[in-house]
mmCIF file of C-alpha atoms in Angstrom:
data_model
loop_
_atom_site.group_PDB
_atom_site.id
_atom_site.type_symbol
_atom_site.label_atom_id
_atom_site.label_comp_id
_atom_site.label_asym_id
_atom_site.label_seq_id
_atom_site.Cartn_x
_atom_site.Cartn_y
_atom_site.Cartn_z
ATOM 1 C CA UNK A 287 171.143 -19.355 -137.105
ATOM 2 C CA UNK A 288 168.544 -21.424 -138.637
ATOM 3 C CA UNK A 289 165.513 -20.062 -140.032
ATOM 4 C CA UNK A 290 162.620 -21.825 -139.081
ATOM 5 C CA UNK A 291 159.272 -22.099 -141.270
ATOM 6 C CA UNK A 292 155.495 -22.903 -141.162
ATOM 7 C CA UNK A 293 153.798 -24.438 -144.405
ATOM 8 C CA UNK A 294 150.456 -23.581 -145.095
ATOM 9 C CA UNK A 295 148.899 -25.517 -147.881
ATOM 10 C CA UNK A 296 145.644 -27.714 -147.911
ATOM 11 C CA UNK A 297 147.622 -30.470 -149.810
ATOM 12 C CA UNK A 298 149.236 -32.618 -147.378
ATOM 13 C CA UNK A 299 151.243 -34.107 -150.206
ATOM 14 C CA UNK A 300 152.599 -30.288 -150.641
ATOM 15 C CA UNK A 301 153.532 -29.756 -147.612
ATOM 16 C CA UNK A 302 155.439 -32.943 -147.206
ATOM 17 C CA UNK A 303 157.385 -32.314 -150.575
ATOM 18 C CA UNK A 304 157.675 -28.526 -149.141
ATOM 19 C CA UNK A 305 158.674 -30.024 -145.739
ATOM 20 C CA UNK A 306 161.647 -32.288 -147.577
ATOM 21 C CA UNK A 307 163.055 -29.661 -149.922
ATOM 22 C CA UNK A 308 163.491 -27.030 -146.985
ATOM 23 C CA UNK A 309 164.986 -28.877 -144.643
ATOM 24 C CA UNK A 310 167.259 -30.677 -147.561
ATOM 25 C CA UNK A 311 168.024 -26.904 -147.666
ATOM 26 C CA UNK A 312 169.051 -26.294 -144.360
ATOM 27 C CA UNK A 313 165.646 -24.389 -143.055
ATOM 28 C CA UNK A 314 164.229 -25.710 -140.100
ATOM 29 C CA UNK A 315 160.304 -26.792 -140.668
ATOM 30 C CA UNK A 316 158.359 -25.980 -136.732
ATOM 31 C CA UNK A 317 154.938 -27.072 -138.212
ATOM 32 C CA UNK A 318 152.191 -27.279 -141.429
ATOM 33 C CA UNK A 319 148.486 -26.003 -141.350
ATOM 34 C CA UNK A 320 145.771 -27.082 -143.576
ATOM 35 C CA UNK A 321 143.894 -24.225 -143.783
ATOM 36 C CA UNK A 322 143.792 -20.725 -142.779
ATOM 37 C CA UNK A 323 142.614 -20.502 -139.144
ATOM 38 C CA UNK A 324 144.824 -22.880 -138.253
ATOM 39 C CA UNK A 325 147.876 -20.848 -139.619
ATOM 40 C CA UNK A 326 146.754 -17.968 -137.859
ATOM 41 C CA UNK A 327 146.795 -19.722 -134.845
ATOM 42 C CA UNK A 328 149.841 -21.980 -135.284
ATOM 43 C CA UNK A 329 151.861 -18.458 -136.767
ATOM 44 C CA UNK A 330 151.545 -17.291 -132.900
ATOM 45 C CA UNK A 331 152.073 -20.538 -131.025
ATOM 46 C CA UNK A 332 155.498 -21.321 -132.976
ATOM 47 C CA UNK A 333 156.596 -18.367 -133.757
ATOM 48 C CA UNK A 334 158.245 -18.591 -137.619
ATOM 49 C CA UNK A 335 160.489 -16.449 -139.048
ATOM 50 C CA UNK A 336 158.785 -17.327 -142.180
ATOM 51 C CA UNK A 337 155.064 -18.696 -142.904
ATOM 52 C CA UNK A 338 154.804 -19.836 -146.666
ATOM 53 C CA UNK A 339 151.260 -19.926 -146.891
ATOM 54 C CA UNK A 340 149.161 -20.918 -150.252
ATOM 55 C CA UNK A 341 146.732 -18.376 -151.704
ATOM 56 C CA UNK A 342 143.853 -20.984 -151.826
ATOM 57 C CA UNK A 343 143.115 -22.325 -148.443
ATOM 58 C CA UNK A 344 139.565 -23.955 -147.861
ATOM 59 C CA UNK A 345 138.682 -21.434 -145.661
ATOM 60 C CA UNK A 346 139.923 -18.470 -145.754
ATOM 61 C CA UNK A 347 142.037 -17.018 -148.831
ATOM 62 C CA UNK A 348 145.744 -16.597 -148.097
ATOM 63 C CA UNK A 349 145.999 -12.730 -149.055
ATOM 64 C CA UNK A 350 143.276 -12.602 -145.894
ATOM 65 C CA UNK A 351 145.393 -14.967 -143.926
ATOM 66 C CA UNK A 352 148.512 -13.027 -144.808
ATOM 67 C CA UNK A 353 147.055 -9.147 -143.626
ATOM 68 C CA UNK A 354 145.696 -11.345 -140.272
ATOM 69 C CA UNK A 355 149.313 -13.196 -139.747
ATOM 70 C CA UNK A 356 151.328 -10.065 -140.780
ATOM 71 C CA UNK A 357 149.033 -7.537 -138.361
ATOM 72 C CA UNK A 358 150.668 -8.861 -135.109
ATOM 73 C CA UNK A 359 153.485 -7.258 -133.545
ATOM 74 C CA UNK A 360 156.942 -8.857 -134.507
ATOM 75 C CA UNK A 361 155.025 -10.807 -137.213
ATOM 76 C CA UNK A 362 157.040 -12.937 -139.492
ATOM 77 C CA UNK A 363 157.768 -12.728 -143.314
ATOM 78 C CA UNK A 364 154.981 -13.767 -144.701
ATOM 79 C CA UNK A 365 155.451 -15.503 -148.296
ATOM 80 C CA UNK A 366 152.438 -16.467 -150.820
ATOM 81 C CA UNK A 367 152.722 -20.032 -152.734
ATOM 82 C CA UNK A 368 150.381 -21.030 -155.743
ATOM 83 C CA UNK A 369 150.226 -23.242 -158.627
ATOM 84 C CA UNK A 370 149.004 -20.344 -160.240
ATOM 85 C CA UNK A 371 151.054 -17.515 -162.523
ATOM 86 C CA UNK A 372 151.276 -14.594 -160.489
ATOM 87 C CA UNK A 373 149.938 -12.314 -163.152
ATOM 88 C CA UNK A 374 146.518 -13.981 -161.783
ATOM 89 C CA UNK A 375 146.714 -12.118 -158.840
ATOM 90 C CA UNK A 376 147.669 -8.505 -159.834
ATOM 91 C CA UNK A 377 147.865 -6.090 -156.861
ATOM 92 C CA UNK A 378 146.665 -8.537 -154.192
ATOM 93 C CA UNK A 379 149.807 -9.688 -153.276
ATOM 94 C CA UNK A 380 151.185 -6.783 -152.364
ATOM 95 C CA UNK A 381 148.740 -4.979 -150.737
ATOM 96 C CA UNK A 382 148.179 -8.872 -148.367
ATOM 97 C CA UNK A 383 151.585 -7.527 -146.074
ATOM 98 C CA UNK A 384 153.403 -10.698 -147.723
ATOM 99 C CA UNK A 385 156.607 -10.122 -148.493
ATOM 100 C CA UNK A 386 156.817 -11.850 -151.678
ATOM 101 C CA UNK A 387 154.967 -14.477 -154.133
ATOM 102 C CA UNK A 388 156.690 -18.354 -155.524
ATOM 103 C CA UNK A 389 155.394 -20.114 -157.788
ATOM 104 C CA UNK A 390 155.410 -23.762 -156.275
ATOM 105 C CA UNK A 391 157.309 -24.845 -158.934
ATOM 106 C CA UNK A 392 159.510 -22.785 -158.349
ATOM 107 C CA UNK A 393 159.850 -22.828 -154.615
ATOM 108 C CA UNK A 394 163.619 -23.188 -153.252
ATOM 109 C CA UNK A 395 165.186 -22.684 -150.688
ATOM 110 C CA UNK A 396 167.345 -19.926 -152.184
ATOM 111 C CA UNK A 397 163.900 -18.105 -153.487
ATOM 112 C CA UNK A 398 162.840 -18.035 -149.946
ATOM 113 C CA UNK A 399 165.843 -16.593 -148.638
ATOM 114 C CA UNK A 400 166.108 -14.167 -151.561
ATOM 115 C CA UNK A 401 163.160 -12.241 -150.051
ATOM 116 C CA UNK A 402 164.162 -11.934 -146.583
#
């Protein structure tokens, strides 16, 4: 079963790159948002299993996004991307719902999966 996957980054550029590696990878990309309201939005209307959603969004701030997406009943996995070290954020991540943090550097396929 393929796991599918919303992007959530304000860099269309990202999300492209984001879009290309993943499905390289075998995960199966239902749709990108620019910006947080849209996520919210698009995380109910396609239904992820995983929304990999950027920590700064021109709206809203993805830890915000993240306690909004992760709130709803059968909500999915909710994973924070940033060019930033994760140091920078210290106990925001995990108190956001998200299951996890990648450095977009550092984003895989296999560091996705190892935090479902």
């Amino acid at each position: 079963m393929t796991t599918t996957v919303l992007i959530v980054d304000d860099h269309p550029t990202f999300r492209a790159t984001a879009r290309m590696l993943l499905e390289a990878e075998g995960y199966d990309v239902v749709g990108e948002a620019p910006d947080g309201m849209t996520a919210i939005d698009a995380a109910r209307e396609l239904d992820p299993d995983v929304v990999l959603l950027d920590v700064n969004l021109p709206d809203i701030d993805g830890f915000a996004v993240a306690e909004r997406i992760t709130a709803e009943v059968d909500a999915p996995v909710v994973v924070l991307i940033s060019s930033r070290d994760p140091s920078d954020f210290g106990p925001l991540v995990a108190g956001s719902g998200a299951r996890g943090f990648i450095p977009k550097g550092e984003l895989s396929g296999a560091a996705i999966a190892e935090l479902l």
